[in-house]
Amino acid sequence: MGNVIDEETGQESTCMFCNSSDDCPHLVAVIDRTFAECNGGELYKAIATIRGLLSDTLLGMIEKAEDPDGDRVNYELAAIFREAIENYDPAHPDDIYIDEGMFLEWLV
Ligand SMILES: [Zn+2]
């Protein structure tokens, strides 16, 4: 988990399963909320795929003119969806804006 410091203890984070301070198979994701970045972990390997699936889902919702506050999505997804609608440009229909900070908060 290199360079990850627990803000509450000031200590380097260690895995609760194997006590490793390095990346290990138990590490789900290293997410820097300040800079809205995912920098490691098993989820890091799949994050582009997850973002792509979310982008496809949002595009389908935009095309169907779904209500972002409808029952189908949770609060975080509704916020992402509203941002995607506000930034949607029909001239570039495949470019779905996904706010990285909101996306990572949703993943968390
Ligand atoms: Zn571990």
Coordinates of C-alpha atoms and ligand atoms in Angstrom, one line a residue:
M1 CA 0.0 0.0 0.0
G2 CA 3.0 2.2 -0.5
N3 CA 2.8 5.8 0.6
V4 CA -0.7 5.5 2.1
I5 CA -0.8 7.1 5.5
D6 CA -3.9 6.7 7.8
E7 CA -4.9 10.4 8.4
E8 CA -6.3 9.5 11.9
T9 CA -3.2 7.7 13.2
G10 CA -0.4 9.1 11.1
Q11 CA 0.8 5.6 10.6
E12 CA 1.4 3.7 7.4
S13 CA -1.7 1.6 6.5
T14 CA -1.3 -2.2 6.7
C15 CA -3.6 -5.0 5.5
M16 CA -6.0 -6.2 8.2
F17 CA -5.6 -9.7 6.9
C18 CA -1.9 -10.3 6.2
N19 CA -0.4 -7.1 7.9
S20 CA 1.4 -6.2 4.7
S21 CA 2.3 -2.6 4.2
D22 CA 2.7 -3.2 0.4
D23 CA 0.1 -4.1 -2.2
C24 CA -1.4 -7.5 -1.5
P25 CA -4.3 -9.5 -3.0
H26 CA -6.5 -8.2 -0.2
L27 CA -6.2 -4.5 -1.3
V28 CA -9.4 -3.5 -3.0
A29 CA -8.6 0.1 -4.0
V30 CA -6.3 3.0 -3.1
I31 CA -8.5 6.0 -3.5
D32 CA -7.2 9.6 -2.9
R33 CA -10.3 11.6 -2.3
T34 CA -8.5 14.9 -2.3
F35 CA -7.3 14.5 -5.8
A36 CA -10.1 12.1 -7.0
E37 CA -7.7 9.4 -8.1
C38 CA -7.6 5.6 -7.7
N39 CA -3.9 4.7 -7.6
G40 CA -3.9 1.0 -6.9
G41 CA -5.5 -2.2 -5.7
E42 CA -7.5 -4.9 -7.4
L43 CA -10.2 -2.4 -8.4
Y44 CA -7.6 -0.2 -10.1
K45 CA -7.2 -2.9 -12.7
A46 CA -10.9 -2.9 -13.6
I47 CA -11.7 0.8 -13.1
A48 CA -11.7 1.7 -16.9
T49 CA -14.1 -1.2 -17.5
I50 CA -16.4 -0.1 -14.7
R51 CA -16.3 3.5 -15.9
G52 CA -17.1 2.2 -19.4
L53 CA -20.1 0.2 -18.1
L54 CA -21.3 3.2 -16.2
S55 CA -20.9 5.5 -19.3
D56 CA -22.9 3.0 -21.4
T57 CA -25.6 2.9 -18.7
L58 CA -25.8 6.7 -18.5
L59 CA -26.0 7.0 -22.3
G60 CA -28.9 4.6 -22.3
M61 CA -30.6 6.6 -19.5
I62 CA -30.0 9.9 -21.4
E63 CA -31.4 8.4 -24.6
K64 CA -34.5 7.2 -22.8
A65 CA -34.8 10.6 -21.1
E66 CA -35.0 8.9 -17.7
D67 CA -35.5 10.9 -14.5
P68 CA -32.1 11.1 -12.7
D69 CA -34.0 11.2 -9.4
G70 CA -36.2 8.2 -10.2
D71 CA -36.2 5.1 -8.1
R72 CA -33.8 3.2 -10.5
V73 CA -30.6 4.8 -9.3
N74 CA -29.2 5.6 -5.9
Y75 CA -28.2 9.0 -4.6
E76 CA -24.6 8.9 -5.9
L77 CA -25.6 7.6 -9.3
A78 CA -28.3 10.3 -9.5
A79 CA -25.7 13.0 -8.9
I80 CA -23.4 11.5 -11.6
F81 CA -26.4 11.3 -14.0
R82 CA -27.3 14.9 -13.4
E83 CA -23.7 16.0 -14.2
A84 CA -23.7 13.8 -17.3
I85 CA -27.0 15.4 -18.5
E86 CA -25.7 18.9 -17.9
N87 CA -22.5 18.2 -19.8
Y88 CA -24.1 16.1 -22.6
D89 CA -23.6 17.3 -26.1
P90 CA -25.7 15.6 -28.7
A91 CA -23.0 16.5 -31.3
H92 CA -20.8 14.1 -29.4
P93 CA -23.2 11.4 -28.3
D94 CA -20.6 8.9 -27.2
D95 CA -18.8 11.3 -24.9
I96 CA -20.5 10.9 -21.6
Y97 CA -19.0 13.1 -18.9
I98 CA -18.4 11.3 -15.6
D99 CA -17.2 13.4 -12.7
E100 CA -14.2 11.5 -11.4
G101 CA -14.8 12.6 -7.7
M102 CA -18.4 11.5 -7.8
F103 CA -17.5 8.3 -9.6
L104 CA -14.9 7.4 -6.9
E105 CA -17.4 8.3 -4.1
W106 CA -19.9 6.0 -5.7
L107 CA -17.3 3.2 -5.8
V108 CA -16.4 3.7 -2.2
Ligands
ZN1 ZN -3.2 -8.6 2.6

